[in-house]
Amino acid sequence: MESIFHEKVISNALKVWGLELILFNSPEYQRLRIDPINERSFICNYKEHWFTVRKLGKQWFNLNSLLTGPELISDTYLALFLAQLQQEGYSIFVVKGDLPDCEADQLLQMIRVQQMHRPKLIGEELAQLKEQRVQKTDLERVLEANDGSGMLDEDEEDLQRALALSRQEIDMEDEEADLRRAIQLSMQGTSRNISQDIPQTSGTHLTSEELRKRREAYFEKQQQQQQQDPPGPLTQPCEKPTTSSEALSSELGDAMSEEDMLQAAVTMSLETVRNNFKTEGKK
């Protein structure tokens, strides 16, 4: 029950139904010492707001229109609830007389209500709905941010792939450097073995072309000597004696040729390996 009517207007309207309003905290009513649970209805007023606390069946209900629904009030809590309203400035009136029959009162005479959740104020419910909308908006923003982070994850994956390719190129360069060091060590070991067998003759290195020319000159010289020497008797050919110095020079020439050939082969191997690495890097 809610209205901006004056107390006298409401009192006159209730007299039509044989009902009377008595001020709850008046001396006349307090002298009666009536327990509130033995009454049937209360009308509460604060400024221009009116509402009813009524007993339906065997239970009390707060029928305040500012709530989202009726609020169940236990018998033990009724007196405390009325006292709290008085402290908040409400004027409380007791409705005396036989109330008209209503369908809710007849139904609740047979069953009792169990209220699991207290009804909320209408403004409080609106505030909660507004808060839920704000939370939903924040959630949408978070989801959008996650979508942006997904794009960042794709960029990060591209970066990781680029780093992996870079590492592969570095590993290839390291392998090439290791191969070069191994070939150099092999060359050094071969040079030491040759130097231990024969004395060193020269610090210069011959290329494969120079080595080929030297061999051609050597074979041409041998052919000229054979053409100049006259044929000997058919019995036993006489062999030309060789001195120790000529044998040594021949051995040294053969040793230099083998060393030069080894160096030329190593150089060609290095060039082949370098070209293979460059081809793989371009792929």
Short mmCIF file of C-alpha atoms in Angstrom, two decimals, residues 149-165 167:
data_model
loop_
_atom_site.label_atom_id
_atom_site.label_comp_id
_atom_site.label_asym_id
_atom_site.label_seq_id
_atom_site.Cartn_x
_atom_site.Cartn_y
_atom_site.Cartn_z
CA SER A 149 47.79 -10.99 -28.20
CA GLY A 150 47.03 -13.82 -30.64
CA MET A 151 48.36 -11.62 -33.43
CA LEU A 152 51.38 -10.92 -31.29
CA ASP A 153 51.83 -14.68 -30.85
CA GLU A 154 51.89 -15.10 -34.64
CA ASP A 155 54.54 -12.39 -34.90
CA GLU A 156 56.50 -14.11 -32.17
CA GLU A 157 56.31 -17.41 -34.07
CA ASP A 158 57.68 -15.69 -37.18
CA LEU A 159 60.50 -14.27 -35.09
CA GLN A 160 61.28 -17.71 -33.66
CA ARG A 161 61.42 -19.20 -37.17
CA ALA A 162 63.76 -16.42 -38.29
CA LEU A 163 66.00 -17.05 -35.28
CA ALA A 164 66.02 -20.80 -36.05
CA LEU A 165 67.11 -20.13 -39.64
CA ARG A 167 71.05 -20.46 -35.99
#
